Amino acid sequence: MDELFKPFYANGALLVMWGALLFHWLLPIPLAAHPITLWHKFAEILAEKVNKPSSYQQSLLSGTLAWLLMIIPTIMLCVALQPLVWHPQLFELALLLLALDWRSADKLSQQMSQALAQQDKPLARRLLVPFVNRETETLSPVGLGKASVETITMGIGRNLIGVLFWYGLLGGIGAFIYRLMVELARCWSPSRTQFQPFGLPVIRAVAVLDIVPLRLFSLLILMGNNVNYNLTQTLNQSRSWPLPGPGWLLCAVGNKLHLALGGPAIYGQQKAVRAKIGGRIVPASLHLAQLRQLLTRRLWLWLILQSIMLLLVYQGV
């Protein structure tokens, strides 16, 4: 019996992953008190200082330098702290806990489902504010449904799937830096005029990091009925989405549940014309419950597959 469980005990990476998931499930860090929120605020302050009206190339250079100024010292600090910790697995656990945040998306799905079921548009708009860059005050029930599905899907895709993927490859530091870059991309999103093209460097970097994990998760989403048709639709529709990883994931969810996603969105005072993706059904309260069920099932499958991979890597297979 001891030999059967020995790989689980010895494989610190696997124990850290499941330990972090368990801690996050039982005692999630409140969004308002999360260090990522402080990181976001600091990024906003830095942008106010260096993102000044200038030429396209100068703004692009400023965005690149600001991104490197935020990320490189953080990497150096994490690497320098690693040998000072008395137990390496605790350091990995701490970084992974700071990087993970799927409970926020899960909680949002439940709250938005209730708000839409009660047709409480003011509440639904307020719930979305901390999670999106778009203007929410003018969102109709149709817009609220679409925004909810997109936000919940991307929250799970990046704050759990992406984080775990990079943890598996680069450990706790890799997962933590990925999450910080995702937050920078959201803070400096070029969808808002003032960050165009200032935010392009970090957006492009995150887009590269997203391609593999989000596309792999998209394939898991598409498993089951009508997989060939849904995959074809996803491949065709994703070409019209600006980011390859999110494009696959949103199209996969939209086609799997036949939900209409995408379309125009207002960022600040500017209306962004986005492609229409997915199916033809307008997302409502019922569909948020279906989305939560779909994502939960596929998350368990992802966790099982990643656990097997970590065991195989440890055993040198």
XYZ file of N, CA, C and O in Angstrom, residues 44-184:
564
model
N -1.789 51.070 -12.935
C -2.547 52.261 -13.334
C -1.748 53.536 -13.050
O -1.704 54.458 -13.875
N -1.107 53.580 -11.873
C -0.304 54.759 -11.507
C 0.873 54.920 -12.458
O 1.183 56.030 -12.913
N 1.539 53.812 -12.783
C 2.678 53.866 -13.700
C 2.236 54.345 -15.076
O 2.917 55.180 -15.704
N 1.090 53.857 -15.539
C 0.591 54.270 -16.850
C 0.283 55.764 -16.870
O 0.515 56.439 -17.881
N -0.254 56.293 -15.777
C -0.530 57.725 -15.710
C 0.742 58.559 -15.853
O 0.713 59.659 -16.398
N 1.859 58.016 -15.385
C 3.123 58.747 -15.434
C 3.795 58.680 -16.804
O 4.407 59.659 -17.248
N 3.718 57.526 -17.453
C 4.521 57.324 -18.667
C 3.702 57.254 -19.948
O 4.262 57.376 -21.039
N 2.382 57.030 -19.838
C 1.553 56.929 -21.036
C 1.054 58.313 -21.423
O -0.099 58.679 -21.186
N 1.931 59.093 -22.030
C 1.609 60.460 -22.435
C 1.330 60.511 -23.934
O 1.836 59.680 -24.698
N 0.514 61.476 -24.373
C 0.250 61.619 -25.810
C 1.551 61.806 -26.581
O 2.367 62.681 -26.273
N 1.781 60.966 -27.571
C 3.014 61.019 -28.361
C 2.796 60.264 -29.653
O 1.683 59.833 -29.967
N 3.870 60.069 -30.406
C 3.761 59.324 -31.652
C 3.476 57.854 -31.377
O 3.640 57.366 -30.252
N 3.063 57.140 -32.417
C 2.740 55.719 -32.278
C 3.951 54.936 -31.777
O 3.837 54.154 -30.819
N 5.088 55.145 -32.391
C 6.297 54.407 -32.020
C 6.746 54.742 -30.605
O 7.195 53.860 -29.856
N 6.632 56.007 -30.213
C 7.038 56.413 -28.873
C 6.119 55.795 -27.824
O 6.571 55.329 -26.767
N 4.827 55.750 -28.102
C 3.882 55.135 -27.177
C 4.124 53.631 -27.073
O 4.039 53.049 -25.980
N 4.454 53.009 -28.200
C 4.753 51.575 -28.202
C 6.000 51.284 -27.375
O 6.045 50.323 -26.601
N 7.012 52.143 -27.507
C 8.241 51.988 -26.726
C 7.971 52.190 -25.237
O 8.484 51.439 -24.399
N 7.165 53.185 -24.909
C 6.822 53.430 -23.502
C 6.102 52.233 -22.896
O 6.363 51.841 -21.759
N 5.182 51.640 -23.659
C 4.470 50.465 -23.174
C 5.384 49.280 -22.961
O 5.237 48.533 -21.981
N 6.347 49.105 -23.863
C 7.306 48.001 -23.727
C 8.163 48.179 -22.484
O 8.365 47.230 -21.704
N 8.687 49.392 -22.282
C 9.546 49.658 -21.127
C 8.763 49.546 -19.818
O 9.283 49.038 -18.817
N 7.513 50.029 -19.824
C 6.689 49.933 -18.616
C 6.419 48.469 -18.267
O 6.470 48.070 -17.095
N 6.120 47.661 -19.278
C 5.888 46.227 -19.065
C 7.135 45.552 -18.490
O 7.062 44.819 -17.499
N 8.288 45.826 -19.079
C 9.537 45.228 -18.585
C 9.874 45.727 -17.181
O 10.392 44.970 -16.350
N 9.569 46.994 -16.908
C 9.831 47.549 -15.579
C 8.994 46.857 -14.511
O 9.446 46.672 -13.368
N 7.801 46.442 -14.864
C 6.934 45.758 -13.913
C 7.323 44.289 -13.741
O 7.283 43.752 -12.622
N 7.692 43.631 -14.828
C 7.868 42.183 -14.806
C 9.277 41.738 -14.418
O 9.443 40.839 -13.567
N 10.311 42.347 -14.998
C 11.682 41.857 -14.767
C 12.090 41.939 -13.295
O 12.607 40.958 -12.738
N 11.891 43.065 -12.591
C 12.236 43.079 -11.160
C 11.450 42.052 -10.344
O 11.986 41.486 -9.383
N 10.205 41.798 -10.737
C 9.401 40.801 -10.020
C 9.976 39.403 -10.202
O 10.055 38.621 -9.246
N 10.401 39.079 -11.417
C 11.040 37.779 -11.661
C 12.314 37.657 -10.838
O 12.573 36.618 -10.210
N 13.125 38.713 -10.850
C 14.381 38.690 -10.105
C 14.132 38.517 -8.608
O 14.856 37.777 -7.927
N 13.104 39.181 -8.089
C 12.775 39.062 -6.673
C 12.347 37.638 -6.323
O 12.773 37.073 -5.311
N 11.499 37.044 -7.165
C 11.031 35.672 -6.912
C 12.188 34.684 -6.943
O 12.285 33.787 -6.089
N 13.071 34.844 -7.918
C 14.225 33.941 -8.034
C 15.162 34.110 -6.843
O 15.706 33.134 -6.311
N 15.339 35.361 -6.387
C 16.227 35.618 -5.254
C 15.652 35.074 -3.945
O 16.405 34.615 -3.071
N 14.334 35.107 -3.798
C 13.702 34.624 -2.571
C 13.650 33.105 -2.490
O 13.630 32.540 -1.396
N 13.647 32.451 -3.635
C 13.446 31.000 -3.661
C 14.432 30.222 -2.792
O 14.015 29.373 -1.999
N 15.753 30.483 -2.868
C 16.676 29.697 -2.033
C 16.654 30.081 -0.554
O 17.220 29.366 0.274
N 15.990 31.188 -0.217
C 15.963 31.639 1.169
C 14.837 30.995 1.966
O 14.831 31.061 3.199
N 13.885 30.377 1.272
C 12.748 29.754 1.944
C 13.170 28.402 2.501
O 13.833 27.613 1.816
N 12.767 28.114 3.734
C 13.243 26.891 4.393
C 12.676 25.626 3.764
O 13.263 24.564 3.851
N 11.510 25.732 3.090
C 10.955 24.566 2.415
C 10.473 25.009 1.027
O 9.507 25.768 0.924
N 11.120 24.537 -0.054
C 10.779 25.001 -1.407
C 9.308 24.805 -1.759
O 8.711 25.642 -2.447
N 8.693 23.689 -1.284
C 7.307 23.428 -1.634
C 6.353 24.480 -1.061
O 5.338 24.811 -1.678
N 6.693 25.036 0.103
C 5.854 26.083 0.678
C 5.931 27.360 -0.151
O 4.935 28.084 -0.297
N 7.097 27.638 -0.688
C 7.266 28.802 -1.559
C 6.441 28.628 -2.831
O 5.750 29.561 -3.282
N 6.489 27.421 -3.416
C 5.697 27.121 -4.604
C 4.198 27.237 -4.303
O 3.426 27.772 -5.106
N 3.814 26.728 -3.140
C 2.411 26.782 -2.740
C 1.932 28.221 -2.604
O 0.840 28.572 -3.050
N 2.755 29.067 -1.987
C 2.374 30.464 -1.794
C 2.197 31.178 -3.132
O 1.211 31.907 -3.346
N 3.124 30.971 -4.053
C 3.034 31.633 -5.357
C 1.825 31.134 -6.145
O 1.131 31.929 -6.795
N 1.571 29.836 -6.089
C 0.428 29.294 -6.823
C -0.886 29.799 -6.234
O -1.836 30.081 -6.961
N -0.944 29.926 -4.911
C -2.146 30.472 -4.273
C -2.402 31.908 -4.718
O -3.547 32.317 -4.926
N -1.337 32.686 -4.854
C -1.488 34.068 -5.299
C -1.901 34.153 -6.767
O -2.538 35.131 -7.177
N -1.530 33.141 -7.529
C -1.835 33.159 -8.961
C -3.244 32.663 -9.259
O -3.895 33.128 -10.192
N -3.741 31.712 -8.464
C -5.049 31.113 -8.725
C -6.195 32.059 -8.358
O -6.114 32.795 -7.382
N -7.248 32.017 -9.144
C -8.478 32.728 -8.775
C -9.613 32.308 -9.698
O -9.987 33.030 -10.607
N -10.142 31.122 -9.454
C -11.326 30.726 -10.216
C -12.596 30.897 -9.388
O -13.703 30.909 -9.918
N -12.444 31.074 -8.067
C -13.629 31.232 -7.241
C -14.393 32.512 -7.588
O -15.619 32.562 -7.485
N -13.665 33.550 -7.999
C -14.333 34.804 -8.375
C -15.254 34.590 -9.568
O -16.400 35.065 -9.588
N -14.759 33.859 -10.576
C -15.580 33.588 -11.755
C -16.755 32.687 -11.404
O -17.872 32.876 -11.904
N -16.521 31.706 -10.540
C -17.587 30.795 -10.132
C -18.668 31.552 -9.353
O -19.867 31.353 -9.578
N -18.236 32.424 -8.450
C -19.189 33.226 -7.676
C -19.957 34.180 -8.580
O -21.173 34.372 -8.420
N -19.245 34.766 -9.558
C -19.899 35.685 -10.491
C -20.974 34.971 -11.296
O -22.051 35.525 -11.530
N -20.702 33.726 -11.702
C -21.682 32.984 -12.502
C -22.968 32.757 -11.705
O -24.076 32.874 -12.252
N -22.839 32.447 -10.422
C -24.025 32.226 -9.596
C -24.788 33.533 -9.364
O -26.025 33.566 -9.453
N -24.061 34.606 -9.058
C -24.713 35.884 -8.791
C -25.387 36.453 -10.039
O -26.507 36.974 -9.972
N -24.699 36.346 -11.191
C -25.284 36.855 -12.426
C -26.485 36.036 -12.840
O -27.463 36.573 -13.369
N -26.447 34.732 -12.613
C -27.579 33.880 -12.941
C -28.823 34.303 -12.151
O -29.926 34.393 -12.695
N -28.637 34.594 -10.868
C -29.749 35.035 -10.033
C -30.248 36.413 -10.462
O -31.458 36.657 -10.532
N -29.307 37.319 -10.751
C -29.695 38.673 -11.139
C -30.463 38.676 -12.453
O -31.472 39.378 -12.596
N -30.015 37.890 -13.426
C -30.711 37.821 -14.714
C -32.062 37.134 -14.575
O -33.029 37.504 -15.249
N -32.135 36.117 -13.699
C -33.407 35.428 -13.479
C -34.441 36.379 -12.882
O -35.640 36.289 -13.190
N -33.981 37.307 -12.046
C -34.878 38.283 -11.408
C -35.030 39.553 -12.238
O -35.696 40.499 -11.811
N -34.368 39.591 -13.403
C -34.393 40.748 -14.295
C -33.937 42.024 -13.585
O -34.469 43.118 -13.821
N -32.942 41.854 -12.710
C -32.385 42.979 -11.959
C -31.173 43.519 -12.718
O -30.025 43.158 -12.436
N -31.420 44.380 -13.698
C -30.335 44.894 -14.537
C -29.341 45.758 -13.756
O -28.126 45.635 -13.967
N -29.766 46.641 -12.863
C -28.785 47.433 -12.102
C -27.810 46.558 -11.303
O -26.610 46.825 -11.277
N -28.320 45.509 -10.659
C -27.451 44.618 -9.902
C -26.496 43.882 -10.828
O -25.293 43.774 -10.536
N -26.999 43.377 -11.943
C -26.155 42.652 -12.887
C -25.037 43.543 -13.420
O -23.890 43.104 -13.557
N -25.349 44.802 -13.692
C -24.330 45.729 -14.182
C -23.263 45.984 -13.135
O -22.068 46.031 -13.439
N -23.678 46.140 -11.866
C -22.713 46.375 -10.784
C -21.815 45.154 -10.574
O -20.621 45.297 -10.278
N -22.379 43.970 -10.708
C -21.588 42.750 -10.506
C -20.475 42.627 -11.538
O -19.400 42.109 -11.242
N -20.724 43.102 -12.746
C -19.736 42.967 -13.820
C -18.602 43.982 -13.733
O -17.503 43.725 -14.244
N -18.854 45.115 -13.094
C -17.894 46.221 -13.109
C -16.466 45.816 -12.726
O -15.509 46.184 -13.412
N -16.229 45.058 -11.630
C -14.845 44.742 -11.256
C -14.126 43.802 -12.226
O -12.905 43.661 -12.137
N -14.855 43.193 -13.146
C -14.268 42.149 -13.984
C -14.075 42.543 -15.440
O -13.421 41.818 -16.189
N -14.644 43.663 -15.864
C -14.591 44.020 -17.282
C -14.088 45.447 -17.459
O -14.183 46.284 -16.557
N -13.560 45.720 -18.663
C -13.146 47.070 -19.022
C -14.246 47.818 -19.765
O -14.185 49.033 -19.885
N -15.220 47.091 -20.270
C -16.263 47.711 -21.083
C -17.237 48.527 -20.227
O -17.323 48.347 -19.018
N -17.979 49.385 -20.864
C -19.015 50.171 -20.221
C -20.208 49.263 -19.913
O -20.724 48.568 -20.801
N -20.665 49.258 -18.661
C -21.761 48.364 -18.271
C -23.086 49.076 -18.058
O -24.136 48.430 -18.043
N -23.064 50.398 -17.890
C -24.286 51.124 -17.538
C -25.352 51.063 -18.630
O -26.542 51.203 -18.358
N -24.928 50.863 -19.863
C -25.887 50.852 -20.971
C -26.191 49.431 -21.453
O -26.911 49.268 -22.446
N -25.686 48.423 -20.782
C -25.886 47.051 -21.246
C -27.343 46.616 -21.075
O -27.934 46.768 -20.010
N -27.885 46.056 -22.132
C -29.235 45.488 -22.104
C -29.156 44.069 -21.537
O -28.060 43.542 -21.315
N -30.301 43.418 -21.280
C -30.254 42.018 -20.839
C -29.478 41.123 -21.795
O -28.778 40.201 -21.362
N -29.572 41.401 -23.100
C -28.799 40.621 -24.079
C -27.309 40.853 -23.881
O -26.510 39.912 -23.849
N -26.932 42.124 -23.745
C -25.527 42.449 -23.530
C -25.000 41.904 -22.218
O -23.850 41.455 -22.136
N -25.816 41.931 -21.185
C -25.404 41.397 -19.890
C -25.163 39.891 -19.969
O -24.209 39.377 -19.390
N -26.040 39.183 -20.696
C -25.861 37.747 -20.851
C -24.584 37.416 -21.591
O -23.812 36.542 -21.180
N -24.333 38.117 -22.693
C -23.115 37.882 -23.468
C -21.860 38.216 -22.660
O -20.905 37.437 -22.623
N -21.868 39.375 -22.008
C -20.708 39.794 -21.220
C -20.433 38.813 -20.089
O -19.277 38.530 -19.760
N -21.486 38.291 -19.488
C -21.322 37.335 -18.385
C -20.645 36.061 -18.865
O -19.691 35.572 -18.243
N -21.135 35.495 -19.961
C -20.553 34.256 -20.490
C -19.092 34.464 -20.869
O -18.222 33.645 -20.542
N -18.793 35.569 -21.551
C -17.420 35.841 -21.980
C -16.501 36.041 -20.779
O -15.377 35.518 -20.732
N -16.968 36.789 -19.782
C -16.140 37.087 -18.608
C -15.883 35.843 -17.778
O -14.746 35.592 -17.346
N -16.909 35.051 -17.540
C -16.757 33.826 -16.743
C -15.840 32.838 -17.452
O -14.955 32.229 -16.834
N -16.036 32.677 -18.754
C -15.213 31.743 -19.526
C -13.746 32.142 -19.500
O -12.864 31.313 -19.261
N -13.464 33.419 -19.745
C -12.072 33.869 -19.754
C -11.481 33.871 -18.352
O -10.279 33.649 -18.178
N -12.300 34.110 -17.327
C -11.804 34.051 -15.958
C -11.315 32.661 -15.602
O -10.235 32.489 -15.015
N -12.094 31.642 -15.985
C -11.683 30.267 -15.743
C -10.489 29.907 -16.627
O -9.526 29.272 -16.187
N -10.550 30.318 -17.884
C -9.494 29.967 -18.829
C -8.137 30.492 -18.428
O -7.137 29.764 -18.509
N -8.083 31.725 -17.988
C -6.782 32.317 -17.659
C -6.401 32.110 -16.194
O -5.271 31.715 -15.902
N -7.314 32.380 -15.280
C -6.967 32.366 -13.857
C -6.896 30.974 -13.251
O -6.509 30.822 -12.095
N -7.281 29.962 -14.010
C -7.124 28.583 -13.539
C -6.368 27.729 -14.548
O -5.287 27.230 -14.255
N -6.902 27.604 -15.763
C -6.269 26.747 -16.757
C -4.880 27.263 -17.135
O -3.889 26.513 -17.121
N -4.795 28.540 -17.485
C -3.500 29.110 -17.854
C -2.506 29.060 -16.706
O -1.328 28.736 -16.896
N -2.967 29.390 -15.513
C -2.098 29.367 -14.331
C -1.558 27.958 -14.079
O -0.349 27.760 -13.852
N -2.427 26.950 -14.118
C -1.989 25.577 -13.875
C -1.069 25.075 -14.984
O -0.121 24.323 -14.726
N -1.343 25.474 -16.213
C -0.487 25.058 -17.327
C 0.942 25.555 -17.131
O 1.909 24.793 -17.245
N 1.086 26.833 -16.802
C 2.426 27.395 -16.644
C 3.066 26.960 -15.334
O 4.297 26.910 -15.225
N 2.249 26.593 -14.349
C 2.806 25.983 -13.148
C 3.435 24.629 -13.490
O 4.529 24.307 -13.020
N 2.746 23.860 -14.316
C 3.281 22.561 -14.708
C 4.587 22.672 -15.465
O 5.455 21.797 -15.358
N 4.749 23.742 -16.236
C 5.976 23.910 -17.027
C 7.090 24.622 -16.263
O 8.252 24.208 -16.331
N 6.740 25.684 -15.548
C 7.764 26.549 -14.946
C 7.632 26.703 -13.438
O 8.318 27.553 -12.851
N 6.773 25.914 -12.800
C 6.647 25.981 -11.354
C 5.861 27.194 -10.890
O 5.208 27.895 -11.667
N 5.954 27.469 -9.593
C 5.197 28.549 -8.991
C 5.537 29.914 -9.559
O 4.652 30.762 -9.739
N 6.814 30.144 -9.848
C 7.219 31.440 -10.399
C 6.582 31.655 -11.764
O 6.081 32.739 -12.073
N 6.591 30.612 -12.596
C 5.975 30.726 -13.917
C 4.495 31.038 -13.838
O 3.981 31.890 -14.571
N 3.781 30.363 -12.923
C 2.348 30.597 -12.764
C 2.077 32.015 -12.267
O 1.160 32.700 -12.744
N 2.873 32.463 -11.301
C 2.680 33.785 -10.714
C 2.952 34.899 -11.729
O 2.163 35.840 -11.853
N 4.039 34.774 -12.485
C 4.370 35.795 -13.478
C 3.329 35.830 -14.587
O 2.946 36.902 -15.067
N 2.842 34.662 -14.985
C 1.778 34.625 -15.997
C 0.550 35.393 -15.515
O -0.013 36.213 -16.248
N 0.150 35.162 -14.269
C -1.036 35.843 -13.736
C -0.813 37.351 -13.664
O -1.726 38.151 -13.963
N 0.383 37.766 -13.287
C 0.679 39.202 -13.236
C 0.612 39.828 -14.622
O 0.114 40.946 -14.789
N 1.094 39.104 -15.627
C 1.051 39.631 -16.991
C -0.384 39.710 -17.507
O -0.747 40.645 -18.223
N -1.205 38.735 -17.145
C -2.617 38.782 -17.523
C -3.288 40.019 -16.927
O -4.077 40.694 -17.596
N -2.952 40.329 -15.686
C -3.537 41.507 -15.045
C -3.041 42.797 -15.691
O -3.804 43.764 -15.835
N -1.781 42.827 -16.093
C -1.258 43.993 -16.813
C -1.985 44.166 -18.146
O -2.320 45.290 -18.535
